[in-house]
XYZ file of C-alpha atoms in Angstrom:
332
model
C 25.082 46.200 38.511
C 23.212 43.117 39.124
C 23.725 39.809 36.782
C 20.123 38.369 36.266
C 20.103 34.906 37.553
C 19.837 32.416 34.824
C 17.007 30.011 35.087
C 18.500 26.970 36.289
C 17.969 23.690 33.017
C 16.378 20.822 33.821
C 17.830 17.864 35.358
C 19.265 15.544 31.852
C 16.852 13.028 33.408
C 13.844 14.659 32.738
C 14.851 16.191 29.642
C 15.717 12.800 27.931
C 12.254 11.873 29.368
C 10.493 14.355 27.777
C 12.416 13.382 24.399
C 11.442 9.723 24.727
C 7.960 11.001 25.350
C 7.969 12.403 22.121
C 9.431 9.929 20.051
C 6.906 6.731 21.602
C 4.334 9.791 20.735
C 5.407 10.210 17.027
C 5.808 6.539 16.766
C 2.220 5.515 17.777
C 1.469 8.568 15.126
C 3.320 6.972 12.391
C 2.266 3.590 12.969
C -1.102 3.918 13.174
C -2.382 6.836 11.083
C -3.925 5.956 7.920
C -2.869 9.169 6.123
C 0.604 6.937 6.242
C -1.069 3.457 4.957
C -1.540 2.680 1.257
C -4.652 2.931 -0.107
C -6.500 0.065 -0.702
C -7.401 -1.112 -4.245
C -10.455 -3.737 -3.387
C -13.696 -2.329 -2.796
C -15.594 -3.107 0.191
C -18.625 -5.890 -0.330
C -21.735 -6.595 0.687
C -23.320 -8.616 2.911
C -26.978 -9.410 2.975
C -28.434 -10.613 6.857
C -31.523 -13.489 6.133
C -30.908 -12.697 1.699
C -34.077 -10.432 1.294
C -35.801 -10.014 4.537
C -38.518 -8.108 5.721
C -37.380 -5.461 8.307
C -38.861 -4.732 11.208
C -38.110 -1.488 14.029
C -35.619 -1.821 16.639
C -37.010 -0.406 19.543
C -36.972 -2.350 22.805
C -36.513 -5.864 20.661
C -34.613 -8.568 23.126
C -34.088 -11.890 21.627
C -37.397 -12.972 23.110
C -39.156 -10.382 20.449
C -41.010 -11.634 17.887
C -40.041 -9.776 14.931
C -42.610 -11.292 12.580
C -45.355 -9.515 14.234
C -43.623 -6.015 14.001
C -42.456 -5.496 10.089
C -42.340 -2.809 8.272
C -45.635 -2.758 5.471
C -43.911 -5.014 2.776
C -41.899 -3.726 -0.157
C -40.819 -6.907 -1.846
C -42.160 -10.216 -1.548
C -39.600 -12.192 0.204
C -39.172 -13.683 3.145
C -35.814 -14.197 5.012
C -34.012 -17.633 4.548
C -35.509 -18.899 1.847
C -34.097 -19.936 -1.919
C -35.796 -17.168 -3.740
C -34.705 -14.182 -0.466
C -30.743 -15.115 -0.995
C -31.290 -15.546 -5.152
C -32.966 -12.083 -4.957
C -30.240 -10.901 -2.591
C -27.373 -12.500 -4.611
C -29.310 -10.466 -7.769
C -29.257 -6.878 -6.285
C -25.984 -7.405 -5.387
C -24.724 -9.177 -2.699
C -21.550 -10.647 -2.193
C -22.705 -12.864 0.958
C -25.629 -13.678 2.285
C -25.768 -14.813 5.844
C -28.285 -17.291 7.033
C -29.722 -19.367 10.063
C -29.855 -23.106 10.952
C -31.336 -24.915 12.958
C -30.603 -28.879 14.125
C -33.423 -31.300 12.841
C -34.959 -34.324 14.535
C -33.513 -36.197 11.708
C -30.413 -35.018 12.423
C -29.970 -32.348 9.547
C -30.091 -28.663 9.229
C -33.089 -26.403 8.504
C -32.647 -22.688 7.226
C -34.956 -21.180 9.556
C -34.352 -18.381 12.439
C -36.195 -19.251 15.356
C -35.292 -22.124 17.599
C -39.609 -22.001 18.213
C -42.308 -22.463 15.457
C -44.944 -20.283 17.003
C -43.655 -16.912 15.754
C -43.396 -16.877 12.152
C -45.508 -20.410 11.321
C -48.604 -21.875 11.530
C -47.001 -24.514 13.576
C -46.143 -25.006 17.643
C -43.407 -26.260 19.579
C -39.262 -26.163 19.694
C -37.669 -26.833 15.846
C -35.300 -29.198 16.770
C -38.159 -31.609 17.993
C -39.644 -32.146 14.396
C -38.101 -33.855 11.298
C -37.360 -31.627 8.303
C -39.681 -33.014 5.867
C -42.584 -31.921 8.790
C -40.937 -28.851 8.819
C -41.009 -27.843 5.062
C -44.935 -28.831 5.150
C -45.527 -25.587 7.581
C -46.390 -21.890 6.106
C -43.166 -19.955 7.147
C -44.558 -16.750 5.909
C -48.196 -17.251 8.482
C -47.681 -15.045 11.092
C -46.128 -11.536 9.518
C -48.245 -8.743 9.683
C -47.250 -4.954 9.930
C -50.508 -3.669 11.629
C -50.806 -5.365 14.491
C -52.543 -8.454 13.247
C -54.915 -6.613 11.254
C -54.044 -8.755 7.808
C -51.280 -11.313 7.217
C -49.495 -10.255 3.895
C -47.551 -13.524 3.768
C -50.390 -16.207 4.943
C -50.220 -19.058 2.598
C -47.016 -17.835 0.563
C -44.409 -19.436 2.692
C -46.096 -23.170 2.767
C -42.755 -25.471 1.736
C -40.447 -22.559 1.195
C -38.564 -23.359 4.418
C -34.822 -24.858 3.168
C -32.550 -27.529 3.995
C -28.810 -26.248 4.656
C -28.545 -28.862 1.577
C -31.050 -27.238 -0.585
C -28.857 -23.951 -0.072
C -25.631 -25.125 -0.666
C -26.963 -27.309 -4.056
C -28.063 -23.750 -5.286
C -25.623 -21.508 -4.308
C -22.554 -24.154 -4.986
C -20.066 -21.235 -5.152
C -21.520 -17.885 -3.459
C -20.354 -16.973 -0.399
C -22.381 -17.861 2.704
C -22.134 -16.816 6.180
C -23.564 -19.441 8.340
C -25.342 -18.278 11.651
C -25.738 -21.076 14.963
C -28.320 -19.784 17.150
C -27.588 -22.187 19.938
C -24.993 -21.676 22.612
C -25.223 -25.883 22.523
C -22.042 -27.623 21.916
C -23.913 -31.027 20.448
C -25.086 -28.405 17.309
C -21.344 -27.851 16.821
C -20.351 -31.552 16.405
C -22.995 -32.161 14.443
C -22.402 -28.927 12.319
C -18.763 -30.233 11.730
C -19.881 -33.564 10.562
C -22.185 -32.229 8.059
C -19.680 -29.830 6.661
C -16.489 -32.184 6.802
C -17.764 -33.641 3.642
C -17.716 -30.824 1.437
C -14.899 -30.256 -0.511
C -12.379 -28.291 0.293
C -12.671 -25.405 -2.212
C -16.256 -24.814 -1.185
C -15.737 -24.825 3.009
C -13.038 -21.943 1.832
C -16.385 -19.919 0.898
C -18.006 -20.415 3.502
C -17.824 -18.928 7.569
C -19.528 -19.788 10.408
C -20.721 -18.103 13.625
C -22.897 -18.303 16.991
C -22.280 -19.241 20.383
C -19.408 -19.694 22.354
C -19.789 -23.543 22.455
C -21.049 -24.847 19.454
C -18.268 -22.925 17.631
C -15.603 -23.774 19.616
C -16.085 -27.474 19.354
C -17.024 -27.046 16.240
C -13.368 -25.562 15.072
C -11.827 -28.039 16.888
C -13.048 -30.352 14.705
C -12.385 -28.155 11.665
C -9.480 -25.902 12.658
C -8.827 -24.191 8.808
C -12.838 -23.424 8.788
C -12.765 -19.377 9.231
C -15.127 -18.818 12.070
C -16.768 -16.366 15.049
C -18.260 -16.439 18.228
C -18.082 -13.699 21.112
C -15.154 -15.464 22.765
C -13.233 -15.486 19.334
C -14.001 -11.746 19.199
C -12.580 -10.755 22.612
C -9.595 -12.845 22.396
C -8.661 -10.900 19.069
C -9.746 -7.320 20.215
C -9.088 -7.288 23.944
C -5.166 -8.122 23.390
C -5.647 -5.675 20.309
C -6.632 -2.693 21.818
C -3.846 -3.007 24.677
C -0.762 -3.668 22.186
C -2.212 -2.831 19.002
C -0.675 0.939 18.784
C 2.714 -0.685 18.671
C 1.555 -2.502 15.265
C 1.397 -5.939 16.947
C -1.150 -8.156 16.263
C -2.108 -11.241 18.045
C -2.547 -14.654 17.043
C -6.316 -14.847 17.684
C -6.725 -12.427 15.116
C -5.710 -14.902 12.080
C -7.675 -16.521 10.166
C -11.338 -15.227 11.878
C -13.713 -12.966 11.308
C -14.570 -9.697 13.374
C -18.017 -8.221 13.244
C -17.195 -4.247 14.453
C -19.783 -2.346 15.163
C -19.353 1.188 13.661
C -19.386 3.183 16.877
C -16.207 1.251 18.367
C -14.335 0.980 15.387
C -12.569 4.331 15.710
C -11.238 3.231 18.935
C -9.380 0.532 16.941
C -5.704 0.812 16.430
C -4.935 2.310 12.793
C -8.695 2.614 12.303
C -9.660 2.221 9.275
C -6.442 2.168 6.569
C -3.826 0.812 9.327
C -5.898 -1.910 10.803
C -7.738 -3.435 7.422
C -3.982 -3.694 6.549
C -2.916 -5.271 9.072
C -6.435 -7.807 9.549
C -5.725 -8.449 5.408
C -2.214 -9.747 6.561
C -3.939 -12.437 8.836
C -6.296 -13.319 6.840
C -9.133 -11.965 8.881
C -12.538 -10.550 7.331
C -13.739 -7.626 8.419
C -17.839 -6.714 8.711
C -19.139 -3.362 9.909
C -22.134 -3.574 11.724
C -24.287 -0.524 12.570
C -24.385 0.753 16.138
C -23.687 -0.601 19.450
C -23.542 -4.200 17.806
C -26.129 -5.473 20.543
C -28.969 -6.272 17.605
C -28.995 -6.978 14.034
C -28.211 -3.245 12.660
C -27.478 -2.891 8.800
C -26.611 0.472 7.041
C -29.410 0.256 5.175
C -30.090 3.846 3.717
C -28.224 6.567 2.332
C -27.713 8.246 5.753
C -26.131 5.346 7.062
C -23.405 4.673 4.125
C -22.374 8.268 4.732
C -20.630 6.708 8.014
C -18.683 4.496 6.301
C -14.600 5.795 6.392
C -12.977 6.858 3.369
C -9.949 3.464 3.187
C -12.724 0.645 4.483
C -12.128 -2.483 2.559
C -14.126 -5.137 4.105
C -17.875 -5.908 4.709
C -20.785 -4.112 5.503
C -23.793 -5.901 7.135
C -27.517 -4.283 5.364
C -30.560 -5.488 6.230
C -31.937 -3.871 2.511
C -29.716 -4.968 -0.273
C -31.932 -3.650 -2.361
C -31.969 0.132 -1.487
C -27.993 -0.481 -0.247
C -26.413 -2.416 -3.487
C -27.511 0.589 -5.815
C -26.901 3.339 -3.361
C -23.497 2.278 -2.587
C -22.149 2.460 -6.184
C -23.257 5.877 -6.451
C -21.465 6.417 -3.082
C-alpha cells in the first residue's frame, strides 16, 4: 500500500506572520470601533451660519456669486448678521451662531459678509475703505430678491441694521459665537487680536475664530489659548490623523482647535463617530459637521438631512435653517 503524502506545513515564518496579521487586524478593530466606546451622555448642539439667514440654491455658486440675488422666496423676515437674525436664531434654538467681519476704515469690525458693498446694499465699493458709522447708514437688506429682480422683499428694511462686532458682543455677552475672517490678509489678524485681547478672559473662552490661513495664524500667535481654525489648522490635525490615527494616537495639532468635517469624509475618520468624538473631547477639540463635500456653506437643514447624522455624534452641526432644524432635531 501507498502512505498518502502529507501536505508539507508552512514555514514558522509565515505562520507567525499570518498570526501577527491578525492580531494588528483585531487591534485596529478594537481600537477604533464604536460598538466598543462608551456612549456619550451630551447631546450634540446647534450651530446657526449668519443667525437667521435667508437661503439661497447651491448650484454652480463660487465665491464670486452673489447670493443676494438668488434666495429662496422669504419665510421669515431676517436677514443674516444682524442683532435681531442671531436673537431669532439664539430663540429657536441655537447654541452658536457664527458670523462675519469685516475690517473698518476706522479701524473696527463690521458684521457684514461681503468684502464688496454692491451685492447686498445700496452702496459701491470695497468695505474696508469706508468708516463704520458710513457703513451702518446703508440698506443691507437692498438688493435681495428671489425672482430675478422682479421685487426686492427687503428694500428699505435693512437701512442701519448692519452691526459692529461691539454691538454683538454687548448683546450676546455670554452666547457662544463663532467668528468668521473672510480675508486670507494677515494685517486683519493683528488687528483682530488687538480688539479681542481686551475682553476678559471668561468671555474669549466662548468664543472661536476662523478664516484664512494668514490672518489666523498671526492672529493665534498673538493669542495662543484662543480656540481657532483655518485650512492649514485642519490639515495639520487630519492629515497626521488619518495616517496614525487607527493606532489611537492623536496628534498635537488636534488640541485645543476646532474641525469643521464635512459629512461625506467623516466615515473615513479613525473611530468614526463614538471612537474619535472621544478621543477629539480628550483634546479639547470641537467638532462641527458640515453637509457634503465641505467646498460651500452646506447645513442639514431638513428632515432628510438629520437622518445622516450617526447614532454616538456629540458635537456640532452647521444648519443654514434653525428654524425648521432646532424643532426637528428634538423629535429626532
Amino acid at each position: 500500500m501507498f502512505k498518502r503524502k502529507r501536505k508539507p506545513r508552512k514555514p514558522l515564518w509565515k505562520r507567525k506572520s499570518l498570526w501577527m496579521i491578525l492580531v494588528l487586524v483585531t487591534f485596529v478593530y478594537v481600537t477604533n470601533s464604536s460598538f466598543f466606546a462608551k456612549e456619550s451622555v451630551r447631546e450634540p448642539f446647534l450651530l446657526a451660519h449668519r443667525g437667521m439667514a435667508q437661503t439661497y440654491h447651491m448650484e454652480g455658486i463660487t465665491d464670486e456669486t452673489c447670493t443676494a440675488e438668488r434666495i429662496y422666496p422669504p419665510e421669515h423676515p431676517y436677514l443674516e448678521n444682524t442683532i435681531p437674525s442671531m436673537q431669532a436664531a439664539f430663540d429657536a434654538g441655537a447654541d452658536v451662531i457664527e458670523l462675519d467681519v469685516q475690517p473698518t476704515k476706522d479701524g473696527t469690525f463690521a458684521v457684514f459678509h461681503d468684502w464688496t458693498l454692491g451685492c447686498r446694499t445700496n452702496g459701491e465699493g470695497v468695505t474696508r475703505d469706508f468708516p463704520l458709522n458710513e457703513l451702518q447708514k446703508l440698506d443691507i437688506g437692498y438688493n435681495y430678491t428671489a425672482d430675478h429682480g422682479a421685487t426686492f422683499p427687503f428694500r428699505g428694511k435693512g437701512i442701519r441694521m448692519m452691526p459692529s462686532l461691539d454691538d454683538v458682543l454687548e448683546h450676546f455677552p455670554k452666547q457662544s459665537l463663532l467668528i468668521h475672517v473672510k480675508s486670507n490678509d494677515p494685517a486683519e489678524g493683528v488687528l483682530l487680536a488687538e480688539y479681542l485681547s481686551k475682553l476678559p478672559t471668561e468671555r474669549l473662552a466662548t468664543l472661536t475664530v476662523y478664516g484664512g490661513d494668514e490672518p489666523i495664524a498671526t492672529l493665534h500667535d498673538r493669542l495662543p489659548d484662543m480656540r481657532v481654525m483655518s485650512k492649514a489648522t485642519l490639515k495639520s490635525c487630519l492629515i497626521p490623523y488619518l495616517a496614525v490615527g487607527w493606532s489611537g494616537y492623536v496628534p498635537q495639532a488636534c488640541s485645543q482647535t476646532q474641525l469643521h468635517i464635512p459629512d461625506k469624509i467623516a466615515p473615513f475618520l479613525w473611530g468614526w463617530p463614538n471612537r474619535f468624538m472621544e478621543r477629539m473631547d480628550k483634546q479639547d477639540t470641537r467638532v462641527i459637521l458640515v453637509a457634503g463635500s465641505g467646498d460651500v456653506s452646506s447645513g442639514f437643514d431638513t428632515l432628510e438631512d438629520l437622518k445622516r447624522i450617526p447614532d454616538g455624534f456629540s458635537g456640532g452641526i452647521w444648519t443654514n435653517r434653525i428654524d425648521r432644524i432646532s424643532a426637528a432635531y428634538t423629535k429626532k
